[in-house]
Coordinates of C-alpha atoms and ligand atoms in Angstrom, one line a residue:
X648 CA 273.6 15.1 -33.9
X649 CA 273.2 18.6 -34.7
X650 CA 270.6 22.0 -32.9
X651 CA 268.1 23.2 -35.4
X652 CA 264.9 25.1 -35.0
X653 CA 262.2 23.3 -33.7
X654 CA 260.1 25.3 -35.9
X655 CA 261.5 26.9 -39.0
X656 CA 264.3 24.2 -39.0
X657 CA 267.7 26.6 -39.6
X658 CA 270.6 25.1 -38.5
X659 CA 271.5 26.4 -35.3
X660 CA 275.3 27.8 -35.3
X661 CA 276.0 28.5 -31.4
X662 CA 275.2 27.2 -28.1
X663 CA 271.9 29.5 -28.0
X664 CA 268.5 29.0 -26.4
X665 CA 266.1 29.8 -29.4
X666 CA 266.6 30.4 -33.2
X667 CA 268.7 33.2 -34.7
X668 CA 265.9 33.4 -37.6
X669 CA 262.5 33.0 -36.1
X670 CA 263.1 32.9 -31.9
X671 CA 261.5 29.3 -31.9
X672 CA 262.8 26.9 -29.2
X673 CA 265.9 24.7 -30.4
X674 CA 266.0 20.8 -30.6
X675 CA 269.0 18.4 -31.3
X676 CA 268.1 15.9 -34.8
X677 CA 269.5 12.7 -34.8
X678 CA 270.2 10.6 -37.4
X679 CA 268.9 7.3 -37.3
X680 CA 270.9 5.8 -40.1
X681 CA 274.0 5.9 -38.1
X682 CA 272.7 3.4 -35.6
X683 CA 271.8 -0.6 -35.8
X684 CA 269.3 -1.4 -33.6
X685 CA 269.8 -4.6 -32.6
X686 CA 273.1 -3.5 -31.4
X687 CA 272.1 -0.7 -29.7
X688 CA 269.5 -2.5 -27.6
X689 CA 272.6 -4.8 -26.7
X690 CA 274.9 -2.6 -25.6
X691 CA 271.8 -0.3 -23.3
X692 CA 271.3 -4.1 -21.9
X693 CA 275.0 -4.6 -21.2
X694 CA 275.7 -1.9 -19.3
X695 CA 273.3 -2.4 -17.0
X696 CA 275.5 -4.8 -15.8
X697 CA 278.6 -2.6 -15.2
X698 CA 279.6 -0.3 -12.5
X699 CA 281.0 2.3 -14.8
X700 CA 279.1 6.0 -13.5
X701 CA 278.0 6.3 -17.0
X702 CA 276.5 3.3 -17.2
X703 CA 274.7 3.1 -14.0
X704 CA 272.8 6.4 -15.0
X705 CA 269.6 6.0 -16.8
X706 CA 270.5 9.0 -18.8
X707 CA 274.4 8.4 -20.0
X708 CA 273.4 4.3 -20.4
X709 CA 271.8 5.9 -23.6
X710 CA 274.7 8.3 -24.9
X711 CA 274.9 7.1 -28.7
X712 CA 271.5 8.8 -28.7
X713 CA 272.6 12.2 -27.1
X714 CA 274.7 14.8 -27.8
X715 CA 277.8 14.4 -27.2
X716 CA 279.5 15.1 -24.0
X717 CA 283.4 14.6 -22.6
X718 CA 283.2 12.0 -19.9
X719 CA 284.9 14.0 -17.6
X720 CA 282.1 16.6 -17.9
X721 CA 279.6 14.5 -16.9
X722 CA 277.9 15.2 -13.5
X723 CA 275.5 12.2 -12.9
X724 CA 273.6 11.4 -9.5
X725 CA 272.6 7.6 -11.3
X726 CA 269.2 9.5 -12.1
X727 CA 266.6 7.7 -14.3
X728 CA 266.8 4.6 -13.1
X729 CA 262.8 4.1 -12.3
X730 CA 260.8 1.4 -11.4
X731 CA 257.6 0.1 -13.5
X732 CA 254.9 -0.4 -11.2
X733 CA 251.6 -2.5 -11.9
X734 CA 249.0 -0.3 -11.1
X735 CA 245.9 -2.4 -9.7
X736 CA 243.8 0.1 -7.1
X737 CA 244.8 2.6 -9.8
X738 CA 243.2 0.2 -12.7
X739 CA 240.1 -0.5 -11.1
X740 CA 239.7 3.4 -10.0
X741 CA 240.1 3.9 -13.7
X742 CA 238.0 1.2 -15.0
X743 CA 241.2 -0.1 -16.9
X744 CA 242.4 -3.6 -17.1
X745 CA 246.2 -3.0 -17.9
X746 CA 247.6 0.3 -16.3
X747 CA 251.4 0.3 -15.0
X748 CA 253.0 3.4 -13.3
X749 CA 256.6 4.2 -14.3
X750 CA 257.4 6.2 -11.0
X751 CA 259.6 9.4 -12.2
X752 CA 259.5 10.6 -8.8
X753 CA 262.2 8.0 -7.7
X754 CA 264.8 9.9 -8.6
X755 CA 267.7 11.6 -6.9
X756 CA 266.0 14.7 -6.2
X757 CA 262.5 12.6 -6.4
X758 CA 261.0 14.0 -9.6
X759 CA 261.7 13.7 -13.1
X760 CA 263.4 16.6 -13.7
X761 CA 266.9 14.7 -13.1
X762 CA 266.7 13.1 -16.4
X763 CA 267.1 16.5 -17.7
X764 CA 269.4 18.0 -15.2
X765 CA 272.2 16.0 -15.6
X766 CA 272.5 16.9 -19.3
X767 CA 271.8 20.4 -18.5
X768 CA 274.6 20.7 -15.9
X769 CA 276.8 18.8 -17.8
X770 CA 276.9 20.5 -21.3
X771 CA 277.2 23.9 -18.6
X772 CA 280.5 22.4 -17.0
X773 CA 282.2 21.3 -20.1
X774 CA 281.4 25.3 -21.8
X775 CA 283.0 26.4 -18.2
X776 CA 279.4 28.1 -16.9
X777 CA 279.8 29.6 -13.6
X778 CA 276.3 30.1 -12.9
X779 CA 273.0 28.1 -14.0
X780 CA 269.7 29.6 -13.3
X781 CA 266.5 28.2 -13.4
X782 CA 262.8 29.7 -12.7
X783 CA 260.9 27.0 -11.0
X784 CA 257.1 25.8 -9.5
X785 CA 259.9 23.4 -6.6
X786 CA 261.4 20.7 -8.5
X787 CA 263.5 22.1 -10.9
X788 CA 264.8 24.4 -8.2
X789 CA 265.7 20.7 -6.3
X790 CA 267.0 19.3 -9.2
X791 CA 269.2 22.1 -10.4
X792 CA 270.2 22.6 -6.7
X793 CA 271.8 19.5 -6.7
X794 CA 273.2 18.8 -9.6
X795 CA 274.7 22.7 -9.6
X796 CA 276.7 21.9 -5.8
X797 CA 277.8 18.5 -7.7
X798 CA 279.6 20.2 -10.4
X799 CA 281.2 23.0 -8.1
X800 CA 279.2 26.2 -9.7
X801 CA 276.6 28.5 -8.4
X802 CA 272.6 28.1 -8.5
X803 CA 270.4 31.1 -8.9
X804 CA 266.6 29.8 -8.4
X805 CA 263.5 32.1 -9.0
X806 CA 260.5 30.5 -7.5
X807 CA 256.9 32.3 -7.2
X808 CA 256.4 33.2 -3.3
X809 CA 254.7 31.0 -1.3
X810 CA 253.8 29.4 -4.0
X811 CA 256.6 25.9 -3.7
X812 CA 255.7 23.3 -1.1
X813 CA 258.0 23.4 1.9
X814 CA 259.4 20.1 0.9
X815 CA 260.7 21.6 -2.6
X816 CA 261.9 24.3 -0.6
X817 CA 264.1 22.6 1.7
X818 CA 265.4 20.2 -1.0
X819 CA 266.4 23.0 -3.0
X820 CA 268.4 25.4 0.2
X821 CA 270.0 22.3 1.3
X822 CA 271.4 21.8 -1.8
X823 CA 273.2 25.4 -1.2
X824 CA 271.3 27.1 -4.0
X825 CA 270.5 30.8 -3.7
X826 CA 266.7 30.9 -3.7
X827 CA 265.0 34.4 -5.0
X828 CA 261.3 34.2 -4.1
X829 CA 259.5 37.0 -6.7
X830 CA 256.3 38.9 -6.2
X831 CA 254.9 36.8 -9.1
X832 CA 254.2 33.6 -10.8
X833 CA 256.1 31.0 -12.2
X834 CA 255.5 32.7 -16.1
X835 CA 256.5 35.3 -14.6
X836 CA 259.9 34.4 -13.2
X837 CA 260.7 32.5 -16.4
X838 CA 260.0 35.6 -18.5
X839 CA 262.7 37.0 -16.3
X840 CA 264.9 34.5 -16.6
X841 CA 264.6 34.6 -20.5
X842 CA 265.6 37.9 -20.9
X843 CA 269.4 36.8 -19.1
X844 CA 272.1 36.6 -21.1
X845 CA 273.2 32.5 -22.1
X846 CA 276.6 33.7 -22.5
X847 CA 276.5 34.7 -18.8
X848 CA 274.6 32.1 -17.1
X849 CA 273.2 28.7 -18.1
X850 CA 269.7 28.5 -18.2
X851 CA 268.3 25.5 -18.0
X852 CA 264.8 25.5 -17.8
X853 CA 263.0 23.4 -20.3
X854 CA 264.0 25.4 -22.9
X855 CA 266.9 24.6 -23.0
X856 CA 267.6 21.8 -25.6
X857 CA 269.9 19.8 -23.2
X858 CA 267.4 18.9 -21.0
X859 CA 264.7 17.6 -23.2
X860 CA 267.3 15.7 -24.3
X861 CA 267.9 14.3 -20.9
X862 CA 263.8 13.9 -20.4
X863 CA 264.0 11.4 -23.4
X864 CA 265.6 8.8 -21.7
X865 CA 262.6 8.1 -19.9
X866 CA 260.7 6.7 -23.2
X867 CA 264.2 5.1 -23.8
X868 CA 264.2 3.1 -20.5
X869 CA 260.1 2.9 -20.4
X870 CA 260.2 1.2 -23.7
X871 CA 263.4 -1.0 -22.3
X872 CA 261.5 -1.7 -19.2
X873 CA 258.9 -3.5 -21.5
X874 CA 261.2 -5.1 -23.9
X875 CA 261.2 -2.5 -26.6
X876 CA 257.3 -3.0 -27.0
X877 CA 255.3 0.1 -27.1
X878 CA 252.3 1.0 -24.5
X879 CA 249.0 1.9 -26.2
X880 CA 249.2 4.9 -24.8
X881 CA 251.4 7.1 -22.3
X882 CA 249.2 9.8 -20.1
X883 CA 250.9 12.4 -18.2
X884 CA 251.0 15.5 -16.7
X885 CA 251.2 19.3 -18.4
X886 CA 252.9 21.9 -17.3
X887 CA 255.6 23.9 -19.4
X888 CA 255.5 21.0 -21.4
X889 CA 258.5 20.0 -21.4
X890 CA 258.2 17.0 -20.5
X891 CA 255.4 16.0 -23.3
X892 CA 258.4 17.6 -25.8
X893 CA 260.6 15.0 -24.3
X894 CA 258.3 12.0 -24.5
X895 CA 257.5 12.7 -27.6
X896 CA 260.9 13.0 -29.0
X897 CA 262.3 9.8 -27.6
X898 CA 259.2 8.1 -29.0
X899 CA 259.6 9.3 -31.9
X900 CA 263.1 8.3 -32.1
X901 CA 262.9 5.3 -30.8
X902 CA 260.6 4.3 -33.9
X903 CA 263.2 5.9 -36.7
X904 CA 266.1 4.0 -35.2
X905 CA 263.5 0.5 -35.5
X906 CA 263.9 -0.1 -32.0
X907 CA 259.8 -0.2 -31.3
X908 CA 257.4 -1.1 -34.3
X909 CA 254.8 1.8 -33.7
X910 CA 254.5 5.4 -31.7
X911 CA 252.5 5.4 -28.3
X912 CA 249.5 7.9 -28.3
X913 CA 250.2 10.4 -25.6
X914 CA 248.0 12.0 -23.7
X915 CA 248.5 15.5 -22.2
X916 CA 246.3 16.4 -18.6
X917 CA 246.2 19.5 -17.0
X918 CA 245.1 21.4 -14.2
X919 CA 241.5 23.1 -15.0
X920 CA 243.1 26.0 -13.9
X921 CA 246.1 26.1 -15.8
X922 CA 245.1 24.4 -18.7
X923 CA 245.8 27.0 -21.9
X924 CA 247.5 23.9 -23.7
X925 CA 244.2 21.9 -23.6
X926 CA 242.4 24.8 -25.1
X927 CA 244.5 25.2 -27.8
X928 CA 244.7 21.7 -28.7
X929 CA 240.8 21.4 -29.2
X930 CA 240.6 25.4 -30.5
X931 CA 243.5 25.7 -32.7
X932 CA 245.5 29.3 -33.8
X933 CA 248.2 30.6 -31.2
X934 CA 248.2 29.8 -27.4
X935 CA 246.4 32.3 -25.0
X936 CA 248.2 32.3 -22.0
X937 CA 246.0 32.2 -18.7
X938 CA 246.5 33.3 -14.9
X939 CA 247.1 30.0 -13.7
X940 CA 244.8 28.3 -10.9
X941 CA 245.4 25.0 -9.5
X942 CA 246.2 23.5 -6.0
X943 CA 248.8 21.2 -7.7
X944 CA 251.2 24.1 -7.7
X945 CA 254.1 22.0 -9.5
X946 CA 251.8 22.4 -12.6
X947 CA 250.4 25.9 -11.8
X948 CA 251.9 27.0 -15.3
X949 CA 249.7 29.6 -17.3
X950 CA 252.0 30.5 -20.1
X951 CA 253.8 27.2 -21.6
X952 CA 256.9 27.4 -23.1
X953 CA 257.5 24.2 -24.8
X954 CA 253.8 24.1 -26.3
X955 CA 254.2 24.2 -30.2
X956 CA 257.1 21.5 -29.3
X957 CA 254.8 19.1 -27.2
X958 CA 251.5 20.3 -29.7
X959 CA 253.7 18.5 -32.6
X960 CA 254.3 15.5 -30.6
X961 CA 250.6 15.0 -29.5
X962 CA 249.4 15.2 -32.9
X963 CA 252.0 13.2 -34.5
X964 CA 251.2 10.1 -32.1
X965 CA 247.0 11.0 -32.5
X966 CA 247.1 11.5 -29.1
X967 CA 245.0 14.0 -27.0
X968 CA 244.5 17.0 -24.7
X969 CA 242.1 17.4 -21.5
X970 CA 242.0 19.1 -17.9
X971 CA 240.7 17.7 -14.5
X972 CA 239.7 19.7 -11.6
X973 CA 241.8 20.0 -8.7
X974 CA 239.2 17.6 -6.8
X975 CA 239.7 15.1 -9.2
X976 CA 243.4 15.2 -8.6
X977 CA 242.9 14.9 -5.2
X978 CA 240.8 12.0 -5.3
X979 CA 243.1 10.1 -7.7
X980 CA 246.6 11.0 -5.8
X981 CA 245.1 9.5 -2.5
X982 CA 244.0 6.4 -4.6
X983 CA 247.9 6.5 -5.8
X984 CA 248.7 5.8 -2.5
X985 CA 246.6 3.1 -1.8
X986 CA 248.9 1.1 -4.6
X987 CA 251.4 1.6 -1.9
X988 CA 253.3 3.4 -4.3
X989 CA 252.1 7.7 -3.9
X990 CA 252.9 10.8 -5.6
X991 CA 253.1 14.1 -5.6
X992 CA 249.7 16.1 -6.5
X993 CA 250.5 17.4 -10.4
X994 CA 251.4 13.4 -10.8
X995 CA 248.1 11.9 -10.0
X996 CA 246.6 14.4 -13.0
X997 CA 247.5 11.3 -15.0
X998 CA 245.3 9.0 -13.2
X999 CA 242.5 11.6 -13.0
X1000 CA 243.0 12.0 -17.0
X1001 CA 242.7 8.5 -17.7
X1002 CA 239.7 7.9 -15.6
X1003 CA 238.1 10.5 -17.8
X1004 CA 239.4 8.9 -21.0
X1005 CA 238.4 6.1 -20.2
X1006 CA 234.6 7.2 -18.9
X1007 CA 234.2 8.9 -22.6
X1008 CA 235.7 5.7 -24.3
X1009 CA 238.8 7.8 -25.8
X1010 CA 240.8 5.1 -24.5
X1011 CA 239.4 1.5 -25.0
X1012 CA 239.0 -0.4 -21.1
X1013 CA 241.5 -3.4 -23.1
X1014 CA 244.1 -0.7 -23.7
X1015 CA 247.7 -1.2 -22.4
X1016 CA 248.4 2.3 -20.7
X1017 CA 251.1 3.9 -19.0
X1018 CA 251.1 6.7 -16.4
X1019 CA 253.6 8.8 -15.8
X1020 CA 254.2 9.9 -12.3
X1021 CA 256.5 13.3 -12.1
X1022 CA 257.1 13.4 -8.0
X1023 CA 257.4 11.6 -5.4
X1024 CA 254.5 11.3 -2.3
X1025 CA 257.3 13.3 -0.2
X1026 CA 257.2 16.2 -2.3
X1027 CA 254.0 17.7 -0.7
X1028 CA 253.2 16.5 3.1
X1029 CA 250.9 19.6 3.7
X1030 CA 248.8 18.5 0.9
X1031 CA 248.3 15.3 1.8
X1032 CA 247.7 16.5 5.5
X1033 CA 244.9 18.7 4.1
X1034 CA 243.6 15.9 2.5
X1035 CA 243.2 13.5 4.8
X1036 CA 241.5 15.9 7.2
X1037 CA 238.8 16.4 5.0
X1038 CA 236.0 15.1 3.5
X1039 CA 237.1 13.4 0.6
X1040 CA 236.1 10.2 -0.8
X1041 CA 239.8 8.8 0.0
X1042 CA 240.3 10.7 3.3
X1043 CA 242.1 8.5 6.2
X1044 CA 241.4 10.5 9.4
X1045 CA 243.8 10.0 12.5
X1046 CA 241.9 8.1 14.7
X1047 CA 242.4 9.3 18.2
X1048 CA 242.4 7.0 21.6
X1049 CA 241.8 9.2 24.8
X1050 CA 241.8 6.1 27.4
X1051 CA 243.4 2.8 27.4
X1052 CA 239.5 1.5 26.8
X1053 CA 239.1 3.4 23.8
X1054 CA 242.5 1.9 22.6
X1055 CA 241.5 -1.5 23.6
X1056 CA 238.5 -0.7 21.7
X1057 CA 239.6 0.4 18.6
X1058 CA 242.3 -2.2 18.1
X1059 CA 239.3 -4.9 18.2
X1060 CA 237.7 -3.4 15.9
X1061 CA 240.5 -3.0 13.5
X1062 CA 241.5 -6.7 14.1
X1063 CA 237.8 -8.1 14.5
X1064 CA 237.4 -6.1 11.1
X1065 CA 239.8 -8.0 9.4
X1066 CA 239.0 -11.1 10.3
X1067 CA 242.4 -11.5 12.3
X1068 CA 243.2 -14.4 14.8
X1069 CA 245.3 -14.4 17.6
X1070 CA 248.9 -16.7 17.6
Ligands
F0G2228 N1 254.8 17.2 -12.6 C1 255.6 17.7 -11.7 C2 255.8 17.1 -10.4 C3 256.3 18.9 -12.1 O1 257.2 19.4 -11.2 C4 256.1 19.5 -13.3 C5 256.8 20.7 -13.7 C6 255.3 18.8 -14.2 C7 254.6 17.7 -13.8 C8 255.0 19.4 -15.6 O2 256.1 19.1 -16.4 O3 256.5 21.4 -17.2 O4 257.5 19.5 -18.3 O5 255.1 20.0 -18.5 N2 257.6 21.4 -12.9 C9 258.4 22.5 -13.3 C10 259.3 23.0 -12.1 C11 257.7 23.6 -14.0 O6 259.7 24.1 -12.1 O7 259.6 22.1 -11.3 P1 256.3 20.0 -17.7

């Protein structure tokens, strides 16, 4: 495996963020011909039977397909190993007949951002980084937290003020990071962050090729999950687009190596209010950055950094683009929730963006289609609290019982309501 340019394609010489030539982001290029696939889908299946640490993480399971890292280097918290949900209130909210949820959100830290981390962290330790650095909307803060105290060096966070949930917060001081809320937005702390020197500290925001790397093994163990048989499609959520880089990628590669028969179509969904990437997609010519507006802060992300990346991988799979307003995310996370399953609000812009592909007829009602959720339910408690006291179609008030009669009361008509008998 090698670093080239993501977009002019030099050869990368050094451990750098972007490209010497043309400042475009840098990606790792694998070589299929080196693997069997048959093989490798053997040896991914064995050790899942071995208590080796490598082998229990989602992420190292899959090391002939990452760069290459010393063992002892390695600082895994068994991340990536996700469960694939069927999705039925979610299905019939979205007028689809075969919808699963692969649940990112269960996770160490609870979002998807561990897949990435522990590649991140580890390629830092073994180059003997003291520092890593990350700006973040909450969960790359957790993340990096974490996996940072693990591997014994210091974390730097820059998060937007008051703009992280409490949760994220929390996560991310308990895990001993030093947390630098700025008078600004996320784009704005990550245009700080840029301008640090690599050589100093390790960045590793989504930029930095490591951790896309690490993102990929969620296609890796999607497409496992379903016994190397592509979904029709894969929708998730867009923020720095990162992720959609990473999906794409490990599609992609997964295809070259021969270890699935055809590419998913991915589709991107964003926040109304922070939806530049969607605009682009349908406009064409460069991105124009917005002020990001969105109530699903994880994605309130005006000024993508990953976007040529994750435009690539949308087109190459024929996928597609579109925003939902904050109400529709709203509406879709509390349906989330009735699956029993949950998620954090930027997650639930998948279901809200398939409802709307599927109302248009972009994707077909027959289709076999996989959302992505980012966070978990936890993530966010404030939201949901707002929720639920409103108005909204999914609301689930606290009911309140100021005598014993009204208690009485109530639980007959919850049981009477069901049908319930007594013994
Ligand atoms: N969903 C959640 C829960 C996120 O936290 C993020 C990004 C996204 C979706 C979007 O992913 O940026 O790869 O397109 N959160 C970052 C953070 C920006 O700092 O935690 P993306």
């Amino acid at each position: 495996m090698h670093l080239a340019c993501s977009e002019c394609h030099a050869v990368a010489t050094a451990d750098t963020l972007f490209c010497d030539a043309c400042g475009g982001l840098l990606a790792f290029v694998l070589d299929p011909s080196a693997h069997d696939a048959q093989q490798l889908r053997r040896r991914f299946a064995e050790r899942r039977l071995s208590d080796d640490p490598l082998d229990t993480s989602g992420v190292w399971r899959f090391r002939e397909l990452l760069p290459r890292i010393a063992a002892e280097h390695v600082v895994t918290l068994r991340e990536n190993v996700v469960p694939l949900y069927e999705a039925r209130v979610g299905a019939s909210y979205a007028d689809a007949t075969s919808l699963s949820y692969l649940h990112l959100g269960m996770n160490p830290t609870a979002s998807f951002k561990d897949a990435g981390m522990t590649a991140a962290i580890s390629h830092a330790t073994s180059r003997g980084a003291r520092v890593a650095v990350c700006a973040s909307t909450g969960n790359t803060a957790a993340s990096m937290a974490a996996y940072a105290s693990r591997a014994g060096i210091v974390a730097l966070v820059l998060v937007p003020a008051g703009g992280i949930s409490e949760a994220k917060m929390a996560q991310t001081l308990d895990y001993g990071a030093t947390v630098v809320a700025i008078e600004g937005d996320f784009d704005r702390a990550l245009e700080v962050v840029r301008t640090l020197d690599p050589e100093r500290v390790a960045i590793v925001n989504s930029v930095n090729p490591y951790r896309i790397e690490g993102q990929k093994c969620a296609a890796f163990a999607l497409l496992e999950a379903r016994g190397w048989i592509a979904p029709d499609w894969l929708v998730l959520p867009g923020g720095n687009l990162g992720n959609t880089s990473a999906f794409g990628k490990g599609f992609r590669e997964a295809l070259a190596l021969g270890l699935i028969d055809r590419l998913p179509k991915i589709a991107v969904v964003q926040a109304a209010g922070a939806a530049p990437f969607a605009r682009v997609f349908h406009e064409g010519g460069e991105l124009q950055p917005v002020h990001a507006q969105t109530t699903a802060t994880a994605i309130k992300i005006g000024a993508p950094a990953s976007w040529r990346k994750a435009l690539a991988e949308v087109r190459g799979t024929n996928g597609t683009v579109l925003a939902v307003t904050d109400g529709e995310i709203g509406d879709a996370r509390a349906v989330i929730g009735r699956d029993g399953i949950g998620c954090e609000p930027a997650s639930a812009a998948s279901l809200a963006g398939l409802r709307k592909l599927r109302a248009e007829g972009t994707i077909a009602r027959e289709a076999d289609v996989v959302l992505i959720l980012t966070g978990h339910v936890l993530k966010d408690g404030a939201y949901a609290g707002a929720y639920h006291a409103s108005a909204a179609p999914f609301a689930n008030a606290i009911r309140s019982a100021p005598s014993d009669a009204a208690l009485q009361a109530l639980i007959d008509e919850v049981t009477d309501a069901t049908g319930a008998t007594r013994g």
